[in-house]
PDB file of C-alpha atoms in Angstrom:
ATOM      1  CA  MET L   1       0.000   0.000   0.000  1.00  0.00           C
ATOM      2  CA  PRO L   2       1.745   3.222  -1.131  1.00  0.00           C
ATOM      3  CA  THR L   3       1.833   5.992   1.458  1.00  0.00           C
ATOM      4  CA  THR L   4       0.085   8.324  -0.995  1.00  0.00           C
ATOM      5  CA  ASN L   5      -2.942   6.000  -1.228  1.00  0.00           C
ATOM      6  CA  LEU L   6      -3.761   5.716   2.470  1.00  0.00           C
ATOM      7  CA  ASP L   7      -7.456   6.198   3.136  1.00  0.00           C
ATOM      8  CA  GLU L   8      -8.897   7.595   6.349  1.00  0.00           C
ATOM      9  CA  THR L   9      -9.217   4.172   7.998  1.00  0.00           C
ATOM     10  CA  ALA L  10      -5.615   3.248   7.222  1.00  0.00           C
ATOM     11  CA  ARG L  11      -4.453   6.559   8.668  1.00  0.00           C
ATOM     12  CA  GLN L  12      -6.552   5.938  11.772  1.00  0.00           C
ATOM     13  CA  ILE L  13      -4.901   2.537  12.182  1.00  0.00           C
ATOM     14  CA  LEU L  14      -1.429   4.030  11.798  1.00  0.00           C
ATOM     15  CA  ALA L  15      -2.192   6.742  14.349  1.00  0.00           C
ATOM     16  CA  ALA L  16      -3.521   4.239  16.896  1.00  0.00           C
ATOM     17  CA  ALA L  17      -0.647   1.817  16.331  1.00  0.00           C
ATOM     18  CA  SER L  18       2.022   4.507  16.567  1.00  0.00           C
ATOM     19  CA  ARG L  19       0.614   5.700  19.900  1.00  0.00           C
ATOM     20  CA  ARG L  20       0.845   2.171  21.278  1.00  0.00           C
ATOM     21  CA  PHE L  21       4.270   1.473  19.746  1.00  0.00           C
ATOM     22  CA  LEU L  22       5.745   4.623  21.265  1.00  0.00           C
ATOM     23  CA  HIS L  23       4.005   4.327  24.654  1.00  0.00           C
ATOM     24  CA  TYR L  24       3.882   0.602  25.434  1.00  0.00           C
ATOM     25  CA  GLY L  25       6.499  -0.635  22.978  1.00  0.00           C
ATOM     26  CA  TYR L  26       6.360  -2.487  19.682  1.00  0.00           C
ATOM     27  CA  LYS L  27       6.778  -5.938  21.239  1.00  0.00           C
ATOM     28  CA  LYS L  28       4.004  -5.463  23.802  1.00  0.00           C
ATOM     29  CA  THR L  29       1.482  -4.133  21.295  1.00  0.00           C
ATOM     30  CA  THR L  30      -0.972  -6.630  19.802  1.00  0.00           C
ATOM     31  CA  MET L  31      -3.130  -6.436  16.711  1.00  0.00           C
ATOM     32  CA  SER L  32      -6.269  -6.896  18.811  1.00  0.00           C
ATOM     33  CA  GLU L  33      -5.343  -3.870  20.943  1.00  0.00           C
ATOM     34  CA  ILE L  34      -4.857  -1.746  17.822  1.00  0.00           C
ATOM     35  CA  ALA L  35      -8.216  -2.949  16.494  1.00  0.00           C
ATOM     36  CA  ASP L  36      -9.917  -2.068  19.792  1.00  0.00           C
ATOM     37  CA  ASP L  37      -8.391   1.414  19.717  1.00  0.00           C
ATOM     38  CA  CYS L  38      -9.869   1.881  16.232  1.00  0.00           C
ATOM     39  CA  ASN L  39     -13.280   0.466  17.219  1.00  0.00           C
ATOM     40  CA  MET L  40     -13.016  -2.243  14.583  1.00  0.00           C
ATOM     41  CA  SER L  41     -12.756  -6.011  14.519  1.00  0.00           C
ATOM     42  CA  SER L  42      -9.393  -7.729  14.254  1.00  0.00           C
ATOM     43  CA  GLY L  43     -10.595  -9.221  10.977  1.00  0.00           C
ATOM     44  CA  ASN L  44     -11.166  -5.780   9.523  1.00  0.00           C
ATOM     45  CA  LEU L  45      -7.737  -4.653  10.721  1.00  0.00           C
ATOM     46  CA  TYR L  46      -6.105  -7.608   8.951  1.00  0.00           C
ATOM     47  CA  ARG L  47      -7.798  -6.528   5.727  1.00  0.00           C
ATOM     48  CA  TYR L  48      -5.717  -3.371   5.838  1.00  0.00           C
ATOM     49  CA  PHE L  49      -2.477  -4.719   7.283  1.00  0.00           C
ATOM     50  CA  PRO L  50      -1.588  -8.442   7.316  1.00  0.00           C
ATOM     51  CA  SER L  51       0.625  -8.084  10.386  1.00  0.00           C
ATOM     52  CA  LYS L  52       1.891  -5.755  13.078  1.00  0.00           C
ATOM     53  CA  LEU L  53       5.175  -5.582  11.193  1.00  0.00           C
ATOM     54  CA  ASP L  54       3.350  -4.287   8.112  1.00  0.00           C
ATOM     55  CA  ILE L  55       1.826  -1.503  10.204  1.00  0.00           C
ATOM     56  CA  ALA L  56       5.251  -0.608  11.590  1.00  0.00           C
ATOM     57  CA  GLU L  57       6.712  -0.562   8.087  1.00  0.00           C
ATOM     58  CA  MET L  58       4.020   1.786   6.803  1.00  0.00           C
ATOM     59  CA  PHE L  59       4.440   4.028   9.845  1.00  0.00           C
ATOM     60  CA  VAL L  60       8.160   4.332   9.085  1.00  0.00           C
ATOM     61  CA  ARG L  61       7.519   4.934   5.386  1.00  0.00           C
ATOM     62  CA  VAL L  62       5.260   7.851   6.271  1.00  0.00           C
ATOM     63  CA  LEU L  63       7.955   9.218   8.598  1.00  0.00           C
ATOM     64  CA  ARG L  64      10.502   8.843   5.812  1.00  0.00           C
ATOM     65  CA  GLY L  65       8.387  10.936   3.476  1.00  0.00           C
ATOM     66  CA  GLU L  66       8.127  13.668   6.094  1.00  0.00           C
ATOM     67  CA  GLN L  67      11.859  13.573   6.821  1.00  0.00           C
ATOM     68  CA  VAL L  68      12.889  13.738   3.162  1.00  0.00           C
ATOM     69  CA  ALA L  69      10.539  16.694   2.685  1.00  0.00           C
ATOM     70  CA  ASN L  70      12.280  18.418   5.615  1.00  0.00           C
ATOM     71  CA  LEU L  71      15.710  17.733   4.130  1.00  0.00           C
ATOM     72  CA  ARG L  72      14.615  19.102   0.766  1.00  0.00           C
ATOM     73  CA  THR L  73      14.087  22.466   2.413  1.00  0.00           C
ATOM     74  CA  VAL L  74      17.876  22.525   2.861  1.00  0.00           C
ATOM     75  CA  LEU L  75      18.433  21.808  -0.828  1.00  0.00           C
ATOM     76  CA  ASP L  76      15.963  24.494  -1.870  1.00  0.00           C
ATOM     77  CA  ALA L  77      17.089  27.146   0.641  1.00  0.00           C
ATOM     78  CA  PRO L  78      17.917  30.418  -1.138  1.00  0.00           C
ATOM     79  CA  GLY L  79      21.193  32.201  -0.511  1.00  0.00           C
ATOM     80  CA  ARG L  80      23.036  29.167   0.887  1.00  0.00           C
ATOM     81  CA  THR L  81      26.234  27.851  -0.697  1.00  0.00           C
ATOM     82  CA  PRO L  82      26.613  24.111  -1.394  1.00  0.00           C
ATOM     83  CA  ALA L  83      29.098  23.869   1.491  1.00  0.00           C
ATOM     84  CA  GLN L  84      26.604  25.507   3.840  1.00  0.00           C
ATOM     85  CA  LYS L  85      23.893  23.170   2.584  1.00  0.00           C
ATOM     86  CA  VAL L  86      26.052  20.116   3.328  1.00  0.00           C
ATOM     87  CA  ARG L  87      26.401  21.310   6.922  1.00  0.00           C
ATOM     88  CA  ASP L  88      22.717  22.226   7.166  1.00  0.00           C
ATOM     89  CA  PHE L  89      21.730  18.812   5.783  1.00  0.00           C
ATOM     90  CA  PHE L  90      23.624  16.827   8.395  1.00  0.00           C
ATOM     91  CA  LEU L  91      22.777  19.115  11.301  1.00  0.00           C
ATOM     92  CA  LEU L  92      19.091  18.830  10.440  1.00  0.00           C
ATOM     93  CA  LYS L  93      19.366  15.039  10.152  1.00  0.00           C
ATOM     94  CA  PHE L  94      21.047  15.006  13.555  1.00  0.00           C
ATOM     95  CA  LYS L  95      18.371  17.218  15.117  1.00  0.00           C
ATOM     96  CA  LEU L  96      15.552  15.031  13.785  1.00  0.00           C
ATOM     97  CA  ALA L  97      17.243  11.800  14.872  1.00  0.00           C
ATOM     98  CA  TYR L  98      18.088  13.125  18.334  1.00  0.00           C
ATOM     99  CA  GLU L  99      14.551  14.351  18.938  1.00  0.00           C
ATOM    100  CA  ARG L 100      13.119  11.033  17.785  1.00  0.00           C
ATOM    101  CA  PHE L 101      15.439   8.545  19.446  1.00  0.00           C
ATOM    102  CA  HIS L 102      17.556   9.950  22.274  1.00  0.00           C
ATOM    103  CA  ASP L 103      16.473   8.384  25.580  1.00  0.00           C
ATOM    104  CA  ASN L 104      13.384   7.045  23.782  1.00  0.00           C
ATOM    105  CA  ALA L 105      13.602   3.303  24.317  1.00  0.00           C
ATOM    106  CA  LYS L 106      10.270   2.578  22.620  1.00  0.00           C
ATOM    107  CA  ALA L 107      11.222   4.372  19.392  1.00  0.00           C
ATOM    108  CA  PHE L 108      14.588   2.610  19.419  1.00  0.00           C
ATOM    109  CA  GLU L 109      12.866  -0.750  19.942  1.00  0.00           C
ATOM    110  CA  LEU L 110      10.576  -0.128  16.971  1.00  0.00           C
ATOM    111  CA  SER L 111      13.417   0.896  14.656  1.00  0.00           C
ATOM    112  CA  SER L 112      15.552  -2.064  15.757  1.00  0.00           C
ATOM    113  CA  ALA L 113      12.746  -4.544  15.083  1.00  0.00           C
ATOM    114  CA  LEU L 114      12.103  -3.108  11.648  1.00  0.00           C
ATOM    115  CA  ILE L 115      15.799  -3.008  10.678  1.00  0.00           C
ATOM    116  CA  LEU L 116      16.084  -6.657  11.694  1.00  0.00           C
ATOM    117  CA  GLU L 117      12.903  -7.904  10.025  1.00  0.00           C
ATOM    118  CA  ARG L 118      12.639  -5.513   7.051  1.00  0.00           C
ATOM    119  CA  PRO L 119      16.154  -4.230   6.293  1.00  0.00           C
ATOM    120  CA  LYS L 120      15.034  -3.007   2.865  1.00  0.00           C
ATOM    121  CA  VAL L 121      13.023  -0.270   4.608  1.00  0.00           C
ATOM    122  CA  ALA L 122      16.171   1.153   6.207  1.00  0.00           C
ATOM    123  CA  LEU L 123      17.995   0.938   2.879  1.00  0.00           C
ATOM    124  CA  GLU L 124      15.171   2.747   1.083  1.00  0.00           C
ATOM    125  CA  TRP L 125      15.254   5.468   3.763  1.00  0.00           C
ATOM    126  CA  GLU L 126      19.006   5.889   3.340  1.00  0.00           C
ATOM    127  CA  ASN L 127      18.712   5.988  -0.451  1.00  0.00           C
ATOM    128  CA  ALA L 128      15.913   8.580  -0.335  1.00  0.00           C
ATOM    129  CA  GLU L 129      17.991  10.872   1.862  1.00  0.00           C
ATOM    130  CA  GLY L 130      21.047  10.150  -0.261  1.00  0.00           C
ATOM    131  CA  ARG L 131      19.320  11.476  -3.354  1.00  0.00           C
ATOM    132  CA  VAL L 132      18.852  14.834  -1.630  1.00  0.00           C
ATOM    133  CA  LEU L 133      22.474  14.933  -0.475  1.00  0.00           C
ATOM    134  CA  GLY L 134      23.621  13.916  -3.948  1.00  0.00           C
ATOM    135  CA  GLU L 135      21.775  16.877  -5.439  1.00  0.00           C
ATOM    136  CA  ILE L 136      23.580  19.198  -3.022  1.00  0.00           C
ATOM    137  CA  LEU L 137      26.955  17.728  -3.999  1.00  0.00           C
ATOM    138  CA  ALA L 138      26.093  17.999  -7.692  1.00  0.00           C
ATOM    139  CA  GLU L 139      25.190  21.644  -7.124  1.00  0.00           C
ATOM    140  CA  GLY L 140      28.655  22.163  -5.634  1.00  0.00           C
ATOM    141  CA  ASN L 141      30.256  20.528  -8.655  1.00  0.00           C
ATOM    142  CA  ALA L 142      28.241  22.766 -10.961  1.00  0.00           C
ATOM    143  CA  ASP L 143      29.306  26.029  -9.313  1.00  0.00           C
ATOM    144  CA  GLY L 144      32.930  24.925  -8.924  1.00  0.00           C
ATOM    145  CA  SER L 145      33.036  24.794  -5.130  1.00  0.00           C
ATOM    146  CA  PHE L 146      33.410  20.990  -5.151  1.00  0.00           C
ATOM    147  CA  ALA L 147      35.417  18.674  -7.391  1.00  0.00           C
ATOM    148  CA  ILE L 148      33.710  15.330  -6.812  1.00  0.00           C
ATOM    149  CA  ASP L 149      34.307  12.682  -9.465  1.00  0.00           C
ATOM    150  CA  ASP L 150      31.787  10.123  -8.172  1.00  0.00           C
ATOM    151  CA  VAL L 151      28.830  11.805  -6.465  1.00  0.00           C
ATOM    152  CA  PRO L 152      26.948   8.570  -5.538  1.00  0.00           C
ATOM    153  CA  ALA L 153      30.078   7.071  -3.946  1.00  0.00           C
ATOM    154  CA  ILE L 154      30.895  10.220  -1.960  1.00  0.00           C
ATOM    155  CA  THR L 155      27.255  10.506  -0.901  1.00  0.00           C
ATOM    156  CA  LYS L 156      27.431   7.005   0.578  1.00  0.00           C
ATOM    157  CA  ILE L 157      30.746   7.739   2.301  1.00  0.00           C
ATOM    158  CA  LEU L 158      29.351  10.898   3.904  1.00  0.00           C
ATOM    159  CA  GLN L 159      26.246   9.086   5.117  1.00  0.00           C
ATOM    160  CA  ASN L 160      28.426   6.413   6.695  1.00  0.00           C
ATOM    161  CA  ALA L 161      30.693   9.027   8.291  1.00  0.00           C
ATOM    162  CA  ALA L 162      27.709  10.737   9.922  1.00  0.00           C
ATOM    163  CA  TYR L 163      25.861   7.544  10.922  1.00  0.00           C
ATOM    164  CA  ARG L 164      26.651   7.844  14.630  1.00  0.00           C
ATOM    165  CA  PHE L 165      24.965  11.250  14.725  1.00  0.00           C
ATOM    166  CA  THR L 166      22.035  10.751  12.359  1.00  0.00           C
ATOM    167  CA  SER L 167      20.634   7.289  13.068  1.00  0.00           C
ATOM    168  CA  PRO L 168      18.786   5.490  15.881  1.00  0.00           C
ATOM    169  CA  ALA L 169      22.257   4.989  17.384  1.00  0.00           C
ATOM    170  CA  VAL L 170      21.863   8.392  19.084  1.00  0.00           C
ATOM    171  CA  PHE L 171      19.644   6.539  21.595  1.00  0.00           C
ATOM    172  CA  HIS L 172      22.890   5.501  23.303  1.00  0.00           C
ATOM    173  CA  GLU L 173      24.629   8.850  22.976  1.00  0.00           C
ATOM    174  CA  THR L 174      25.317  11.778  25.265  1.00  0.00           C
ATOM    175  CA  ASP L 175      24.441  15.471  25.471  1.00  0.00           C
ATOM    176  CA  GLU L 176      23.025  17.071  22.324  1.00  0.00           C
ATOM    177  CA  GLU L 177      25.448  20.016  22.351  1.00  0.00           C
ATOM    178  CA  VAL L 178      28.460  17.713  22.695  1.00  0.00           C
ATOM    179  CA  LEU L 179      27.292  15.575  19.792  1.00  0.00           C
ATOM    180  CA  ALA L 180      26.500  18.609  17.642  1.00  0.00           C
ATOM    181  CA  ALA L 181      30.017  19.944  18.233  1.00  0.00           C
ATOM    182  CA  GLU L 182      31.528  16.593  17.260  1.00  0.00           C
ATOM    183  CA  LEU L 183      29.375  16.421  14.140  1.00  0.00           C
ATOM    184  CA  ASN L 184      30.437  19.941  13.181  1.00  0.00           C
ATOM    185  CA  GLY L 185      34.038  18.777  13.524  1.00  0.00           C
ATOM    186  CA  VAL L 186      33.395  15.902  11.123  1.00  0.00           C
ATOM    187  CA  ILE L 187      31.721  18.284   8.667  1.00  0.00           C
ATOM    188  CA  ASP L 188      34.683  20.688   8.943  1.00  0.00           C
ATOM    189  CA  LEU L 189      37.042  17.887   7.895  1.00  0.00           C
ATOM    190  CA  VAL L 190      34.806  16.944   4.972  1.00  0.00           C
ATOM    191  CA  LEU L 191      34.444  20.502   3.710  1.00  0.00           C
ATOM    192  CA  ASP L 192      38.187  21.161   4.121  1.00  0.00           C
ATOM    193  CA  GLY L 193      38.801  18.124   1.938  1.00  0.00           C
ATOM    194  CA  PHE L 194      36.318  19.322  -0.655  1.00  0.00           C
ATOM    195  CA  ALA L 195      37.947  22.775  -0.708  1.00  0.00           C
ATOM    196  CA  TRP L 196      41.429  21.254  -1.083  1.00  0.00           C
ATOM    197  CA  ARG L 197      40.327  19.105  -4.019  1.00  0.00           C
ATOM    198  CA  SER L 198      38.630  22.031  -5.703  1.00  0.00           C
ATOM    199  CA  ALA L 199      41.674  24.293  -5.250  1.00  0.00           C
ATOM    200  CA  HIS L 200      44.067  21.672  -6.617  1.00  0.00           C
ATOM    201  CA  ARG L 201      41.800  21.036  -9.579  1.00  0.00           C
ATOM    202  CA  ASP L 202      41.797  24.743 -10.380  1.00  0.00           C
ATOM    203  CA  HIS L 203      45.578  24.907  -9.884  1.00  0.00           C
ATOM    204  CA  GLY L 204      46.034  21.981 -12.240  1.00  0.00           C
ATOM    205  CA  LYS L 205      43.871  23.627 -14.878  1.00  0.00           C
ATOM    206  CA  ALA L 206      45.821  26.883 -14.572  1.00  0.00           C
ATOM    207  CA  ALA L 207      49.148  25.067 -14.858  1.00  0.00           C
ATOM    208  CA  ALA L 208      47.965  23.166 -17.919  1.00  0.00           C
ATOM    209  CA  ALA L 209      46.763  26.375 -19.554  1.00  0.00           C
ATOM    210  CA  GLY L 210      50.088  28.066 -18.811  1.00  0.00           C
ATOM    211  CA  SER L 211      52.089  25.244 -20.374  1.00  0.00           C
ATOM    212  CA  ARG L 212      50.101  25.550 -23.586  1.00  0.00           C
ATOM    213  CA  SER L 213      50.624  29.305 -23.917  1.00  0.00           C
TER     214      SER L 213
END
């Protein structure tokens, strides 16, 4: 069931299930409890979602759509350089992840269960965010501020480098300000590397032009 085709009943089910998942925990929630919360029979609930795991997957897919829309505001922000957008992208991802998972055992439990049982959902989430980041990197290539030969590969590397700060792993982490400072340090290293590559590319072009004259 695509997230864009959810009818009112399906949305009601997702709302009821998410309240239980995040209050009582994914493991302790039963399909019959979700059905009771929606004032429907279990049989009717199963017509919409074959299992509790299917409900959890759809809940996460809806969240993914909302998160990617948030990240696209970074891409579309006027007056920001590609380097600034790279920083904004990861700081926003960190903020959203920290708010969702830090010290929130029930949210962490739900994400862990889904990653274990439906790993493709996590991969699709990562790929959807990666497309936004890739567009930012391509923008930097276009205006000359970056010199990235393989945008998809660098996108993946950057996502891996920031994983500690931008994933459910922040459940285990420390103070938000400390983490934000560490993430900014990682971003500084990345952007310094991008600037170095761009400068050396330009230097190489200038040297080549001089040798031909």
